[in-house]
Short mmCIF file of C-alpha atoms and ligand atoms in Angstrom, two decimals:
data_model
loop_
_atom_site.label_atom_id
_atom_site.label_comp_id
_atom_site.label_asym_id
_atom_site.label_seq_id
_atom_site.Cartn_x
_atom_site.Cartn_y
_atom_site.Cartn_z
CA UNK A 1 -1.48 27.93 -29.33
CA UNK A 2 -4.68 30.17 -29.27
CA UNK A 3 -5.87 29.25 -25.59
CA UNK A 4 -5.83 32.54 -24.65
CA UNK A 5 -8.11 34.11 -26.69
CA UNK A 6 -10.52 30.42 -26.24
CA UNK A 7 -10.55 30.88 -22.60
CA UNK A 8 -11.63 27.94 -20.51
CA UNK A 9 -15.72 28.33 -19.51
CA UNK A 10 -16.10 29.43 -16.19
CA UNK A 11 -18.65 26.56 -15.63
CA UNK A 12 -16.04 23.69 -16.74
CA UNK A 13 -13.64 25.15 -14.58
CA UNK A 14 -12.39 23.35 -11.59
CA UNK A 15 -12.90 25.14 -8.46
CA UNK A 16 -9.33 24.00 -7.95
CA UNK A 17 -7.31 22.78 -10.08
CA UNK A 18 -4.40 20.32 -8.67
CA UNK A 19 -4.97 16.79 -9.86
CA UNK A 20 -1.51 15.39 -9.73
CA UNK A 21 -0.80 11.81 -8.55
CA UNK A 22 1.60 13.09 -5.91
CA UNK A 23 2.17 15.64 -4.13
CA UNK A 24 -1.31 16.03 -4.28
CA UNK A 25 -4.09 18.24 -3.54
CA UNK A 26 -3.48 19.83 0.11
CA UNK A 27 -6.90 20.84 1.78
CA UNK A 28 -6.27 24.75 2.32
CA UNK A 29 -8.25 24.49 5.68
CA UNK A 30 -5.17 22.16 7.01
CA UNK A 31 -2.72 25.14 5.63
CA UNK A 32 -4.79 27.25 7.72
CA UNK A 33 -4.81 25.00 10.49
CA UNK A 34 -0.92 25.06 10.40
CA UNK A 35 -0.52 28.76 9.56
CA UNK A 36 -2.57 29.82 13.28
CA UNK A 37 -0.13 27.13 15.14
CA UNK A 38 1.95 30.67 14.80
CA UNK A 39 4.54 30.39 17.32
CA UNK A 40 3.66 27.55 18.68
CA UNK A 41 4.71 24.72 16.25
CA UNK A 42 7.25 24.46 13.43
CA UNK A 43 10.34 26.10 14.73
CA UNK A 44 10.43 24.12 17.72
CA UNK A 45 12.00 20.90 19.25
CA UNK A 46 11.10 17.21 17.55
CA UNK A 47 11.93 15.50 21.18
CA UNK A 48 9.38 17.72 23.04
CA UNK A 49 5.60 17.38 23.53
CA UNK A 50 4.42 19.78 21.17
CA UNK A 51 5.57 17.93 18.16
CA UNK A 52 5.63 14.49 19.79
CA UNK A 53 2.03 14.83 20.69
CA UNK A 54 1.41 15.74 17.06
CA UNK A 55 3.18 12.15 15.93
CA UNK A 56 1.02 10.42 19.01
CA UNK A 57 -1.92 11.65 17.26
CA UNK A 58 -0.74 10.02 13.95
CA UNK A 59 0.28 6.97 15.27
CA UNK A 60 -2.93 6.63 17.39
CA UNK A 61 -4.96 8.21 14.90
CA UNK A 62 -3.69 5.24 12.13
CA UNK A 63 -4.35 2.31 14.48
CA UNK A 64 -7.52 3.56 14.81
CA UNK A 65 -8.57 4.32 10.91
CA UNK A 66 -7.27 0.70 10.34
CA UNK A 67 -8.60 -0.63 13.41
CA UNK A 68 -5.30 -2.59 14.32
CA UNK A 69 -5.31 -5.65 16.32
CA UNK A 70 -3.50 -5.55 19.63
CA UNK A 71 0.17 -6.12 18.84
CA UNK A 72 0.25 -4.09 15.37
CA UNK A 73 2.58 -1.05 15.81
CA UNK A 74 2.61 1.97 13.63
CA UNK A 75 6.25 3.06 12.28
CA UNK A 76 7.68 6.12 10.79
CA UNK A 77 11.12 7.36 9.94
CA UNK A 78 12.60 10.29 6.91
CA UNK A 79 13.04 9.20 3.44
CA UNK A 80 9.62 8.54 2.17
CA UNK A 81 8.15 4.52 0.67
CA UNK A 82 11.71 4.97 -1.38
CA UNK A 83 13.69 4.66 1.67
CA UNK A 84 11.26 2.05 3.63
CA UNK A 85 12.63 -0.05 0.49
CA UNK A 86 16.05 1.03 1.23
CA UNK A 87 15.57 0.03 5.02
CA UNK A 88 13.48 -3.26 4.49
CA UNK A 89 16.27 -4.43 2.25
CA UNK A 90 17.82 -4.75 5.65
CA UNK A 91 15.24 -4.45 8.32
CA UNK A 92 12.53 -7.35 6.93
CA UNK A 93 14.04 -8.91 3.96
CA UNK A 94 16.30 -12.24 5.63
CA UNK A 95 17.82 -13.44 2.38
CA UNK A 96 15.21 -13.66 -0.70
CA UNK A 97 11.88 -11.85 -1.68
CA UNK A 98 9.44 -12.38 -4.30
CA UNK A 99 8.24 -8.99 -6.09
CA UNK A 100 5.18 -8.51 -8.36
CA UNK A 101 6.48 -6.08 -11.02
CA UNK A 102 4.05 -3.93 -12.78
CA UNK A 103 4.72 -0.91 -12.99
CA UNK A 104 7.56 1.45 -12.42
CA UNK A 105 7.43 1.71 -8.38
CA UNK A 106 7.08 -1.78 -8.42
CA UNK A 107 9.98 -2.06 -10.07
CA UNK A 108 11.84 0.35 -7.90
CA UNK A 109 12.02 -2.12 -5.11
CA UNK A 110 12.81 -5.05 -7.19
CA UNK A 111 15.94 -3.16 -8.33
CA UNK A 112 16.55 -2.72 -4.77
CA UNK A 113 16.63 -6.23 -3.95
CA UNK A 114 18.43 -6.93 -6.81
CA UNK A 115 21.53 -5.02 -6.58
CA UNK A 116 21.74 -5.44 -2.25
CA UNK A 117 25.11 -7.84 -1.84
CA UNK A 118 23.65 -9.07 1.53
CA UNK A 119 20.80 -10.71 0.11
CA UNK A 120 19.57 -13.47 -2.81
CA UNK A 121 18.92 -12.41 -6.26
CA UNK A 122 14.82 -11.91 -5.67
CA UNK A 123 12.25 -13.92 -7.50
CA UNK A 124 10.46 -11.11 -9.49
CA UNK A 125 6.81 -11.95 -11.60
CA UNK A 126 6.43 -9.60 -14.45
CA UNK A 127 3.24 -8.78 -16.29
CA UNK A 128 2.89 -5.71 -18.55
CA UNK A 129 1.36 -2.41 -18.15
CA UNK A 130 -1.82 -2.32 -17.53
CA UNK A 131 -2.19 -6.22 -16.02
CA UNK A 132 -0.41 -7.44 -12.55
CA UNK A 133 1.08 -10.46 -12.07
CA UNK A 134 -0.19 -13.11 -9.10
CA UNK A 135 1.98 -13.74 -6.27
CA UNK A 136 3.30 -17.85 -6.58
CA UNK A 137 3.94 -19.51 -2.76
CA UNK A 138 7.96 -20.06 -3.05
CA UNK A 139 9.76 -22.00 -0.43
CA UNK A 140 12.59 -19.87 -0.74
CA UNK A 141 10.94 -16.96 -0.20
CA UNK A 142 10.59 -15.41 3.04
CA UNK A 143 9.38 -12.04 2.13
CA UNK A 144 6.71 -10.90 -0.95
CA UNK A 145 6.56 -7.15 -2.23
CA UNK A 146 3.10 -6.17 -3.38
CA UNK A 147 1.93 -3.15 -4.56
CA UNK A 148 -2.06 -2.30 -4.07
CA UNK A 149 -1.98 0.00 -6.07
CA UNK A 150 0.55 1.11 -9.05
CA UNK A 151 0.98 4.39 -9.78
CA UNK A 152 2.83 4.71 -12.42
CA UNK A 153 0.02 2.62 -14.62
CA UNK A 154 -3.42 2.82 -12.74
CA UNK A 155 -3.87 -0.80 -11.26
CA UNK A 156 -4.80 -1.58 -8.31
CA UNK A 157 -4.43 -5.16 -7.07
CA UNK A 158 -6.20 -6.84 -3.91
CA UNK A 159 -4.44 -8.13 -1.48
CA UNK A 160 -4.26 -11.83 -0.92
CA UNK A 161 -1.72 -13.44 1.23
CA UNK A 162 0.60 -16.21 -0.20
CA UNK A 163 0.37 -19.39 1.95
CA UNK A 164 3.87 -20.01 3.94
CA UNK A 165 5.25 -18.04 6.49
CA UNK A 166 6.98 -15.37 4.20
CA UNK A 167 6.15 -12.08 5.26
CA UNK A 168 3.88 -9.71 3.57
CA UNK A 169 5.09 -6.18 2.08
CA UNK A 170 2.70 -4.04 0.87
CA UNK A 171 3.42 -1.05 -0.96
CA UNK A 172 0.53 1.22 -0.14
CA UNK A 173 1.83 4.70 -1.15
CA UNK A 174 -1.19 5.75 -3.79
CA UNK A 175 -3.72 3.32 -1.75
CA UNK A 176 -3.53 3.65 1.87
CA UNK A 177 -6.52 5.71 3.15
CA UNK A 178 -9.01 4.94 0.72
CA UNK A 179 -9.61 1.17 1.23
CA UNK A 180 -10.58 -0.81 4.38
CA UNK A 181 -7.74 -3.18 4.86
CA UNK A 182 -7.54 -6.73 6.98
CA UNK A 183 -4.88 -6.80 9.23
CA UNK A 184 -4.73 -10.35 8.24
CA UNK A 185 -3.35 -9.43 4.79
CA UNK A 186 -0.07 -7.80 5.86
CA UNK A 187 2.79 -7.83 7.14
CA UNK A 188 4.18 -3.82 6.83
CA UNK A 189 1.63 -1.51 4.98
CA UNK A 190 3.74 1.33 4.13
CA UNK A 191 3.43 4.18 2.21
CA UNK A 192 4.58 8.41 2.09
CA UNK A 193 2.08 11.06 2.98
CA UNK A 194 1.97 12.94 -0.06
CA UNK A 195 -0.95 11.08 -1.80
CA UNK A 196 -4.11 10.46 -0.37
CA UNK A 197 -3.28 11.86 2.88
CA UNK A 198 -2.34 15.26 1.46
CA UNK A 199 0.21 16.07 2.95
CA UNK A 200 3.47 16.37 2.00
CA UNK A 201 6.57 13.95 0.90
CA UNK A 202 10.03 12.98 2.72
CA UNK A 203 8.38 10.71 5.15
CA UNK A 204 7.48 6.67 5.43
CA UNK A 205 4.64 5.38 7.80
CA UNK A 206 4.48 1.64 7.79
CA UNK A 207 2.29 -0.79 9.75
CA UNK A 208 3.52 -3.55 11.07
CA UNK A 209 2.59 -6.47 12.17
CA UNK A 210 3.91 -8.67 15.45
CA UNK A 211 5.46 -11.24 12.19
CA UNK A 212 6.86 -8.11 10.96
CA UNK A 213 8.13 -6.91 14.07
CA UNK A 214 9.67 -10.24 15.17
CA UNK A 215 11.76 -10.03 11.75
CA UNK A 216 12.95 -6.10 12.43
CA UNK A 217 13.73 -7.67 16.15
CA UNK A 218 15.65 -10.92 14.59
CA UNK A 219 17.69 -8.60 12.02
CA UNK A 220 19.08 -6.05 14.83
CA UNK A 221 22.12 -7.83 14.63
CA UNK A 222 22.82 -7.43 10.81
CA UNK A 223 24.47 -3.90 9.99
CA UNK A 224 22.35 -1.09 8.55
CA UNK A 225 23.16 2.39 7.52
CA UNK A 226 21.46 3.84 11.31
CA UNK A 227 19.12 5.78 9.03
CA UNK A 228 17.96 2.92 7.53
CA UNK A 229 17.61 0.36 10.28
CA UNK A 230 13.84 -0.57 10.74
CA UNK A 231 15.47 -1.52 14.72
CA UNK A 232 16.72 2.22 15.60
CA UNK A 233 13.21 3.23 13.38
CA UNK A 234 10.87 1.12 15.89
CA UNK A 235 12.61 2.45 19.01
CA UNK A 236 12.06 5.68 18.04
CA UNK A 237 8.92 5.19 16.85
CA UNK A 238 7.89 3.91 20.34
CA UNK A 239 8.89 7.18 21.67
CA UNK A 240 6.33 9.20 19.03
CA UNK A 241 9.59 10.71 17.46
CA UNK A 242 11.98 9.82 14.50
CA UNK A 243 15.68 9.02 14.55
CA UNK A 244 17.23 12.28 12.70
CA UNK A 245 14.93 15.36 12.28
CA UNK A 246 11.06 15.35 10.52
CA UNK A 247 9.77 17.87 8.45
CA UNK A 248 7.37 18.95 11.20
CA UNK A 249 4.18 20.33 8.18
CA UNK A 250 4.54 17.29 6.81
CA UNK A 251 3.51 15.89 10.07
CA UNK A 252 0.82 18.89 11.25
CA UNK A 253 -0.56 17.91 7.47
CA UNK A 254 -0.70 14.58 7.92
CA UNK A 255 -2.71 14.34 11.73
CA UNK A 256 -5.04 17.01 10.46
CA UNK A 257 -6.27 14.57 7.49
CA UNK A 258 -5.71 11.64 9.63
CA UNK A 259 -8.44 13.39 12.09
CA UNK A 260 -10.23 14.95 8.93
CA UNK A 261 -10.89 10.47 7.25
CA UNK A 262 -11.83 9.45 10.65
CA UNK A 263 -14.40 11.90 10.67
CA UNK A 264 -15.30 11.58 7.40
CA UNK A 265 -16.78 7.93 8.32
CA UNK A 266 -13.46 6.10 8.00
CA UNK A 267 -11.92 3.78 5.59
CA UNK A 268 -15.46 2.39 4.32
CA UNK A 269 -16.31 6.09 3.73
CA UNK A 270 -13.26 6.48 1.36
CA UNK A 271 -13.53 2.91 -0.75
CA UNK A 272 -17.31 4.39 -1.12
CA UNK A 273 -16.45 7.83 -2.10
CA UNK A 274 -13.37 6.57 -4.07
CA UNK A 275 -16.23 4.25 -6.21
CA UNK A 276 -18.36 7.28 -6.75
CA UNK A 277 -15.09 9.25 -8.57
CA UNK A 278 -14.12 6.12 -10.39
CA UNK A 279 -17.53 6.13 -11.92
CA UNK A 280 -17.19 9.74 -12.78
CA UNK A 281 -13.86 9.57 -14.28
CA UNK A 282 -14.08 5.86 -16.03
CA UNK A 283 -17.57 6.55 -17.25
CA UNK A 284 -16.56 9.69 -19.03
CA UNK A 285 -13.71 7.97 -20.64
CA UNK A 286 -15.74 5.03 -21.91
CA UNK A 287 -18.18 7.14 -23.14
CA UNK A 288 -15.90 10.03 -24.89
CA UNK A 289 -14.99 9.93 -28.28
CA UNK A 290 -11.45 10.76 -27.88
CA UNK A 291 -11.00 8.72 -24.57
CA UNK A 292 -10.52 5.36 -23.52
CA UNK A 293 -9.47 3.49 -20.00
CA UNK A 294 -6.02 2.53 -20.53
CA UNK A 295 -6.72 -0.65 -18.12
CA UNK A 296 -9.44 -2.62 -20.03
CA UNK A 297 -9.67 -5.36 -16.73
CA UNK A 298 -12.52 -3.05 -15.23
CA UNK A 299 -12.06 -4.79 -12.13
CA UNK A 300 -7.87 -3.96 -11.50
CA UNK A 301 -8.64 0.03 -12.40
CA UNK A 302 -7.22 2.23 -9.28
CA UNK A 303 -10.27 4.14 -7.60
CA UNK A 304 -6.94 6.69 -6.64
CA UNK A 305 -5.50 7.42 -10.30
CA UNK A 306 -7.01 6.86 -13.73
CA UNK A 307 -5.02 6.36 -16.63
CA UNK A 308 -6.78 7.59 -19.47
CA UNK A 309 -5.84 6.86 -23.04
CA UNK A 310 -6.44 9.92 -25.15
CA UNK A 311 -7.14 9.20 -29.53
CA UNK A 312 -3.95 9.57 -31.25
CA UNK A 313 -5.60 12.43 -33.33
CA UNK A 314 -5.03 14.77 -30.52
CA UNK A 315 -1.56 15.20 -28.53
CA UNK A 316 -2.01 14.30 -24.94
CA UNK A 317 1.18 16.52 -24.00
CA UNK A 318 -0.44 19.63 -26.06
CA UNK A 319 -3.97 18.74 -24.37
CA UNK A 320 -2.56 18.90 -20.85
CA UNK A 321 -0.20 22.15 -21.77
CA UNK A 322 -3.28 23.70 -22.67
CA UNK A 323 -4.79 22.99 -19.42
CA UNK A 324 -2.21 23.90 -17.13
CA UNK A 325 -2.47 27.10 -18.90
CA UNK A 326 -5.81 27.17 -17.92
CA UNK A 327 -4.97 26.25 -13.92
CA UNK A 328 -5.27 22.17 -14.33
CA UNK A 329 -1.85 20.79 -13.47
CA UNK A 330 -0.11 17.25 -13.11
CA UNK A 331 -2.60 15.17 -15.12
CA UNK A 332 0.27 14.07 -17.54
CA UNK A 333 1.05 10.66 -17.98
CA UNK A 334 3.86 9.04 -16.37
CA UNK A 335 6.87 9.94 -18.01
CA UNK A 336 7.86 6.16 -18.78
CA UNK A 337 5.02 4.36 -19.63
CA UNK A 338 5.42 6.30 -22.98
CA UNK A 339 1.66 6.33 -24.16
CA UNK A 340 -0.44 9.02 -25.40
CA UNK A 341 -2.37 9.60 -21.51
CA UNK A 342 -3.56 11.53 -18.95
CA UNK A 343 -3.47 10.38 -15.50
CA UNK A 344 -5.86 11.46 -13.04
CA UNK A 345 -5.69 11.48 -9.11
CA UNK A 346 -9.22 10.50 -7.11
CA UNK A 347 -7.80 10.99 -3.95
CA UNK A 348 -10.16 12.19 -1.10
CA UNK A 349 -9.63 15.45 -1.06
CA UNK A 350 -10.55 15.72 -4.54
CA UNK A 351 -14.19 17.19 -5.28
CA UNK A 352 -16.02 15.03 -7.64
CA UNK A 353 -18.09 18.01 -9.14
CA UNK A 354 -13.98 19.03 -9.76
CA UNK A 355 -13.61 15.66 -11.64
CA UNK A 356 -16.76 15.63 -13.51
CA UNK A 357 -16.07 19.70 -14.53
CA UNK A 358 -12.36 18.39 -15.64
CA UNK A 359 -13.68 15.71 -17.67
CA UNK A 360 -15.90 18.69 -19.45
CA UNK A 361 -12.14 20.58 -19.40
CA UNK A 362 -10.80 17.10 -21.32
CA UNK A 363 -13.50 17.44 -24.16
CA UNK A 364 -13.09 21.19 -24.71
CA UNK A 365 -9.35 21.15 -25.02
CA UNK A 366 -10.00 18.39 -26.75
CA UNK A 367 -12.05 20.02 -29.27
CA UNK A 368 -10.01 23.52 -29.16
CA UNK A 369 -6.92 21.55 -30.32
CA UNK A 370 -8.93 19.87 -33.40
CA UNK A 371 -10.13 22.95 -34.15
CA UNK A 372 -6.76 25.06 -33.94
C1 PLP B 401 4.84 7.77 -4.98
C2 PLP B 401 5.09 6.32 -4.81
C3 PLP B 401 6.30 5.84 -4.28
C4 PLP B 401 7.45 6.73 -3.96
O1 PLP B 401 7.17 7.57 -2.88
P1 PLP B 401 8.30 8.60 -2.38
O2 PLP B 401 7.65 9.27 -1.24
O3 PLP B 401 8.61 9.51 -3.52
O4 PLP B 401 9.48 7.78 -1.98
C5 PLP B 401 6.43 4.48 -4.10
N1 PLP B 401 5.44 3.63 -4.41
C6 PLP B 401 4.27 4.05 -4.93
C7 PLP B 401 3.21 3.05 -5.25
C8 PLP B 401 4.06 5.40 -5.13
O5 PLP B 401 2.89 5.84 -5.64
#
């Protein structure tokens, strides 16, 4: 490949580069913020005030963003939204739960559900890439497993509780800070830090509603691996700590852009801000010759990741090699979907003058690999 002599232009360079889908871009000024904490932070005991205050803040800090209703608590525990599957399996799931499969993370927790002895095979609604399925009301159902937003695909799906008393799951991972959300709509809203709230992976927030609570309360008596039981999760929780040890910058990461939204204007701030990148990114791609949404429902594309269909003329896995050489990294497709794609993350910390100058990045690798 010649992209070293056909160096990117300096003015369709990103002034930084990280687009990935998760981890994702880190603001430096909240490395900074951690890296003057000196002595005073990581190195030092989960169970005392210093870190403690530092998960009050995030629990608080949450409640607030989302403006819970009295009796909505905020949860966390190790293990990232791959373990809060693990754990609900046991902790909010009583014998059956519908999922909505769409995607690969949706299908994650289907398999979950699936294979755990203790509970009913699940009721799972497919539709294919690109599409998602509608949740159906089901009798036997006492739990449904939405995902706002699937990552592994682009869609984004709004929330709309079934009628029954089944409780409401929501996977949130790719979603949660960037859209307003009715408390009404949920029962658990859970999702990892590593996405929109920049910060880093290993741990699941969740919250929960008093429905959802009552059901983590009514399943205390059914065994759980302890680091998986939603019952020792709450009570710990309660106490602004987790049951085994945090990754305590995951947690300084994750107040500091907690503080950082709320300041920003909040949750209507981010939907409005997310609009303003989708526009960027999905009116490049409809307009670009070698481009194309790969979610033709304009109204299910994710305002958080774009999936971007690149002309079969042009390898997408050259285009993006060429690009990380050039300092643009993670905007390959996901793995399993198998298409010719980029993806692109429009999280909040992501500049739009960055996602308008990648777009220009797109074209020109573009046009250096028909040219080379
Ligand atoms: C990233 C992601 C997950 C998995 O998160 P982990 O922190 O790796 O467990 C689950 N669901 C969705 C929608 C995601 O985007």
């Amino acid at each position: 490949m010649k992209h070293d002599i056909h160096r990117l232009p300096i003015d369709l360079r990103p002034a930084d580069g990280r687009f990935g889908s998760g981890p994702s871009k880190v603001r430096t000024s909240a490395l900074i913020g951690l890296a003057s904490t000196g002595s005073t932070y990581l190195g030092t005991s989960h169970r005392r005030d210093g870190v403690r205050s530092v998960v009050h803040a995030i629990r608080a800090g949450l409640s607030e963003l989302y403006g819970l209703p009295d009796g909505f608590e905020v949860l966390l525990g190790n293990g990232g939204a791959t373990a809060f599957w693990d754990a609900a399996s046991f902790g909010l799931i009583e014998r059956r739960s519908e999922h909505l499969v769409f995607g690969e993370f949706s299908g994650k927790f289907a398999s979950v559900t699936t294979a755990a002895p203790h509970l009913d095979d699940p009721l799972v609604i497919e539709s294919p890439p690109g599409t998602h399925p509608a949740a159906v009301a089901d009798e036997s159902v006492d739990a449904y497993a939405l995902t706002e937003n699937e990552t592994s695909t682009g869609v984004a799906m709004a929330l709309n509780r079934p009628v029954g008393d089944g409780l409401v799951l929501v996977d949130a991972t790719s979603s949660a800070g960037t859209l307003p959300e009715d408390a009404e709509s949920f029962d658990a809203y859970y999702f990892s830090p590593q996405k929109a709230f920049g910060s880093e992976g290993g741990l699941w927030l969740a919250l929960v509603s008093p429905a959802g609570l009552a059901r983590i309360d009514a399943l205390r008596s059914r065994w759980a691996p302890a680091s998986l039981d939603l019952g020792i999760a709450l009570d710990n929780s309660r106490k602004d700590q987790t049951y085994n040890t945090p990754a305590l910058a995951t947690l300084y990461l994750l107040a500091d852009q907690i503080t950082w939204m709320i300041d920003a204007g909040g949750l209507e701030a981010a939907a409005a801000r997310g609009s303003a990148a989708a526009s960027i990114v999905y009116g490049w791609a409809d307009r670009s010759e070698i481009a194309s949404p790969f979610v033709t429902d304009r109204s299910i594309r994710s305002h958080t990741i774009a999936t971007i269909d690149i002309d079969d003329r042009i390898d997408a896995g050259q285009l993006t090699a060429v690009l990380r050489a050039e300092g643009i990294v993670d905007i390959e497709a996901y793995r399993k979907l198998g298409r010719n794609q980029v993806r692109i993350a429009m999280f909040p910390n992501i500049d739009h003058d960055d996602l308008s100058r990648l777009t220009l990045a797109i074209e020109w690798a573009a046009g250096h690999l028909a040219g080379a």
